[in-house]
Amino acid sequence: MSASRAVATPRVVAVGDLRPLAKRRVPRAVFDYLDGGAEGESTLRENCRAFEDVAFRPRHAVSFAHCDLATRVLGLELSFPALLAPVGYSRLMHPGGECAAAAAAGRAGTAYVLSTISGHPLEHVRAASSGPVLYQLYLLGGRAAAEGAIERARAAGFSALVVTIDTPVAGMRERDLRNGMKELLGANPLAMLPFLPQLLARPRWLARFLLDGGVRPLPNVVIPGEGPMSLPDVGAALASAAVTWEDLRWIRELWRGPIAVKGVLTAEDARRAIDEGAAAVGVSNHGGRQLDGVCASIRALPEVVAAVNGQAEVWMDGGIRRGGDIVKALCLGARAVLCGRAYAYGLAAAGEAGVARALELLRADVERTLRLLGCPSVSALDRSYVQIPVSWQR
Ligand SMILES: Cc1cc2nc3c(=O)[nH]c(=O)nc-3n(C[C@H](O)[C@H](O)[C@H](O)COP(=O)(O)O)c2cc1C
């Protein structure tokens, strides 16, 4: 069956239908890397659940033949208000990886945010998309490696930097440890042995993975004098890759273009990000993959929107699985959202066709939700279209 047929109606009528397809396609270790969160995964669950606390307040007896979904993010015209979030090493999910996701984003008229932990060179990802591409920066390999990536991103035509500030150390992803992710990515065959059956259980994935060259070094994290960082080194390297406000100043000087700060959950950090020159503040808990026990992103959004007070764009990510979630985030003041797993399930299920299907479903959801709400455009959405618990209002 072709990839696009595999993700067509009636098998896939909602983004949630892509998850079981992904689970069938890739080994458990890869699926859990994508699906899992940190520690007890309470934040991961809460990210999705908390959308249920937001209720719509529709305006009935109005009708629009067409709703306008277009928006501007950092001056970029997007056909709908959802960007593709940085998802590290997407090439594990499908050989097309970051290039396939970027291509699908471009075709859908939206932007792709490329993770530092990419399996494809940033120049190839830029070339794969007809739309805008942003570069997510970690200080992996220190400032010298980051400087090289920033210069390459500028030369390749990336539109903005997205600096992630919530990763002073990698979160404790228990599923990855249980599945032997580190051993599987490493070079010691003996250590790998107990975990190999899960790869052998997905022979099609395994064949594609080996044909694609297996575990590759990271082409965008090039340490001067040493070369590209190897994937198994990432976990340890993250522990000394924390981005501080001082680093942000250094990054701003070097880049000189727009910067979004991703990983803000409080009014204090939002104000600090603006003081440091952020053009966008990304409300995010990293999809529940970092500090377990922090509140759901949608729950943190009103506090951050109030603190930002129109001085920067506010983005939000975490738990978006339906277009209705996107609309709720916009009602609460987000300019746009970033979707992570929603498209990554599609990538694992069917490569570029799977990502395209996820975006098509989200777009149709947003349009339908606007019409049901009685709202003509995403730019007209505001607080009056939703009701939130009293405890969220401060
Ligand atoms: C498999 C995976 C890898 C991720 N890698 C990165 C990364 O490299 N850099 C980053 O800033 N965020 C990363 N994230 C977080 C996403 O950018 C985003 O914040 C999160 O996925 C949003 O939650 P959602 O998956 O519920 O949409 C990753 C998320 C997933 C699921």
Short mmCIF file of N, CA, C and O in Angstrom, two decimals, residues 267-311:
data_model
loop_
_atom_site.label_atom_id
_atom_site.label_comp_id
_atom_site.label_asym_id
_atom_site.label_seq_id
_atom_site.Cartn_x
_atom_site.Cartn_y
_atom_site.Cartn_z
N ALA A 267 5.40 34.23 34.16
CA ALA A 267 5.44 35.66 33.82
C ALA A 267 6.87 36.19 33.95
O ALA A 267 7.33 36.99 33.12
N GLU A 268 7.59 35.71 34.97
CA GLU A 268 8.95 36.21 35.21
C GLU A 268 9.86 35.92 34.00
O GLU A 268 10.57 36.80 33.51
N ASP A 269 9.85 34.67 33.54
CA ASP A 269 10.71 34.32 32.39
C ASP A 269 10.24 35.03 31.12
O ASP A 269 11.05 35.39 30.26
N ALA A 270 8.93 35.22 30.99
CA ALA A 270 8.41 35.90 29.79
C ALA A 270 8.96 37.34 29.74
O ALA A 270 9.45 37.79 28.71
N ARG A 271 8.91 38.02 30.89
CA ARG A 271 9.39 39.42 30.91
C ARG A 271 10.89 39.47 30.66
O ARG A 271 11.40 40.33 29.95
N ARG A 272 11.60 38.50 31.24
CA ARG A 272 13.05 38.48 31.05
C ARG A 272 13.40 38.24 29.57
O ARG A 272 14.30 38.88 29.02
N ALA A 273 12.65 37.33 28.95
CA ALA A 273 12.92 37.05 27.53
C ALA A 273 12.72 38.32 26.70
O ALA A 273 13.52 38.61 25.79
N ILE A 274 11.69 39.08 27.01
CA ILE A 274 11.44 40.33 26.26
C ILE A 274 12.55 41.33 26.53
O ILE A 274 13.08 41.96 25.60
N ASP A 275 12.94 41.44 27.79
CA ASP A 275 14.05 42.36 28.12
C ASP A 275 15.32 41.98 27.36
O ASP A 275 16.15 42.83 27.03
N GLU A 276 15.48 40.69 27.10
CA GLU A 276 16.69 40.23 26.39
C GLU A 276 16.50 40.28 24.87
O GLU A 276 17.31 39.75 24.12
N GLY A 277 15.36 40.83 24.43
CA GLY A 277 15.20 41.07 22.99
C GLY A 277 14.45 40.01 22.22
O GLY A 277 14.47 40.02 20.98
N ALA A 278 13.74 39.09 22.91
CA ALA A 278 12.99 38.06 22.17
C ALA A 278 11.84 38.71 21.40
O ALA A 278 11.12 39.55 21.94
N ALA A 279 11.68 38.28 20.16
CA ALA A 279 10.55 38.77 19.36
C ALA A 279 9.34 37.87 19.56
O ALA A 279 8.21 38.25 19.23
N ALA A 280 9.58 36.66 20.05
CA ALA A 280 8.47 35.75 20.36
C ALA A 280 8.83 34.94 21.59
O ALA A 280 10.00 34.60 21.82
N VAL A 281 7.79 34.67 22.38
CA VAL A 281 7.97 33.90 23.61
C VAL A 281 7.18 32.61 23.44
O VAL A 281 5.97 32.65 23.19
N GLY A 282 7.85 31.48 23.55
CA GLY A 282 7.18 30.20 23.33
C GLY A 282 6.82 29.53 24.65
O GLY A 282 7.70 29.07 25.38
N VAL A 283 5.52 29.51 24.95
CA VAL A 283 5.07 28.82 26.16
C VAL A 283 5.17 27.32 25.87
O VAL A 283 4.54 26.80 24.95
N SER A 284 6.00 26.64 26.65
CA SER A 284 6.27 25.23 26.34
C SER A 284 6.87 24.52 27.53
O SER A 284 7.67 25.11 28.27
N ASN A 285 6.47 23.27 27.72
CA ASN A 285 7.16 22.43 28.70
C ASN A 285 7.84 21.26 27.97
O ASN A 285 8.01 20.18 28.54
N HIS A 286 8.16 21.51 26.69
CA HIS A 286 8.90 20.53 25.90
C HIS A 286 8.08 19.25 25.70
O HIS A 286 8.61 18.14 25.67
N GLY A 287 6.77 19.42 25.64
CA GLY A 287 5.91 18.25 25.45
C GLY A 287 6.00 17.27 26.61
O GLY A 287 5.87 16.06 26.42
N GLY A 288 6.22 17.80 27.83
CA GLY A 288 6.28 16.92 29.01
C GLY A 288 7.52 16.05 29.04
O GLY A 288 7.54 15.01 29.70
N ARG A 289 8.58 16.48 28.37
CA ARG A 289 9.78 15.65 28.28
C ARG A 289 10.92 16.14 29.16
O ARG A 289 11.98 15.54 29.22
N GLN A 290 10.70 17.27 29.83
CA GLN A 290 11.78 17.80 30.67
C GLN A 290 11.42 17.69 32.16
O GLN A 290 11.58 16.64 32.73
N LEU A 291 10.91 18.76 32.78
CA LEU A 291 10.57 18.70 34.21
C LEU A 291 9.16 18.18 34.38
O LEU A 291 8.19 18.89 34.10
N ASP A 292 9.05 16.92 34.82
CA ASP A 292 7.70 16.38 35.03
C ASP A 292 7.10 17.07 36.25
O ASP A 292 7.79 17.30 37.25
N GLY A 293 5.81 17.40 36.16
CA GLY A 293 5.15 18.05 37.29
C GLY A 293 4.92 19.54 37.05
O GLY A 293 4.26 20.19 37.85
N VAL A 294 5.47 20.09 35.95
CA VAL A 294 5.11 21.48 35.63
C VAL A 294 3.71 21.46 35.02
O VAL A 294 3.24 20.44 34.54
N CYS A 295 3.07 22.63 35.03
CA CYS A 295 1.68 22.66 34.58
C CYS A 295 1.60 22.50 33.06
O CYS A 295 2.58 22.70 32.34
N ALA A 296 0.40 22.18 32.62
CA ALA A 296 0.15 22.07 31.18
C ALA A 296 0.43 23.41 30.52
O ALA A 296 0.18 24.47 31.10
N SER A 297 0.92 23.35 29.28
CA SER A 297 1.24 24.60 28.58
C SER A 297 0.03 25.51 28.45
O SER A 297 0.14 26.72 28.63
N ILE A 298 -1.12 24.93 28.12
CA ILE A 298 -2.31 25.78 27.91
C ILE A 298 -2.69 26.49 29.21
O ILE A 298 -3.19 27.60 29.20
N ARG A 299 -2.38 25.84 30.33
CA ARG A 299 -2.67 26.42 31.65
C ARG A 299 -1.74 27.61 31.94
O ARG A 299 -2.13 28.56 32.63
N ALA A 300 -0.50 27.54 31.43
CA ALA A 300 0.47 28.62 31.66
C ALA A 300 0.25 29.79 30.70
O ALA A 300 0.74 30.90 30.94
N LEU A 301 -0.48 29.54 29.62
CA LEU A 301 -0.60 30.57 28.57
C LEU A 301 -1.19 31.90 29.06
O LEU A 301 -0.60 32.96 28.78
N PRO A 302 -2.32 31.90 29.79
CA PRO A 302 -2.89 33.22 30.19
C PRO A 302 -1.91 34.06 31.01
O PRO A 302 -1.82 35.28 30.79
N GLU A 303 -1.17 33.43 31.91
CA GLU A 303 -0.20 34.19 32.73
C GLU A 303 0.87 34.83 31.84
O GLU A 303 1.23 36.00 32.01
N VAL A 304 1.36 34.07 30.88
CA VAL A 304 2.42 34.60 30.01
C VAL A 304 1.88 35.69 29.09
O VAL A 304 2.52 36.73 28.90
N VAL A 305 0.69 35.47 28.55
CA VAL A 305 0.10 36.49 27.66
C VAL A 305 -0.06 37.80 28.41
O VAL A 305 0.26 38.88 27.90
N ALA A 306 -0.52 37.72 29.66
CA ALA A 306 -0.70 38.94 30.45
C ALA A 306 0.64 39.62 30.69
O ALA A 306 0.76 40.85 30.56
N ALA A 307 1.68 38.85 30.98
CA ALA A 307 2.99 39.43 31.27
C ALA A 307 3.61 40.05 30.02
O ALA A 307 4.26 41.10 30.09
N VAL A 308 3.40 39.42 28.88
CA VAL A 308 4.00 39.93 27.63
C VAL A 308 3.31 41.22 27.19
O VAL A 308 3.94 42.12 26.63
N ASN A 309 2.01 41.29 27.46
CA ASN A 309 1.27 42.54 27.24
C ASN A 309 1.48 43.13 25.85
O ASN A 309 1.71 44.35 25.70
N GLY A 310 1.49 42.27 24.85
CA GLY A 310 1.58 42.73 23.47
C GLY A 310 2.97 43.14 23.01
O GLY A 310 3.16 43.59 21.89
N GLN A 311 3.98 42.97 23.88
CA GLN A 311 5.33 43.42 23.49
C GLN A 311 6.07 42.41 22.61
O GLN A 311 7.15 42.71 22.11
#
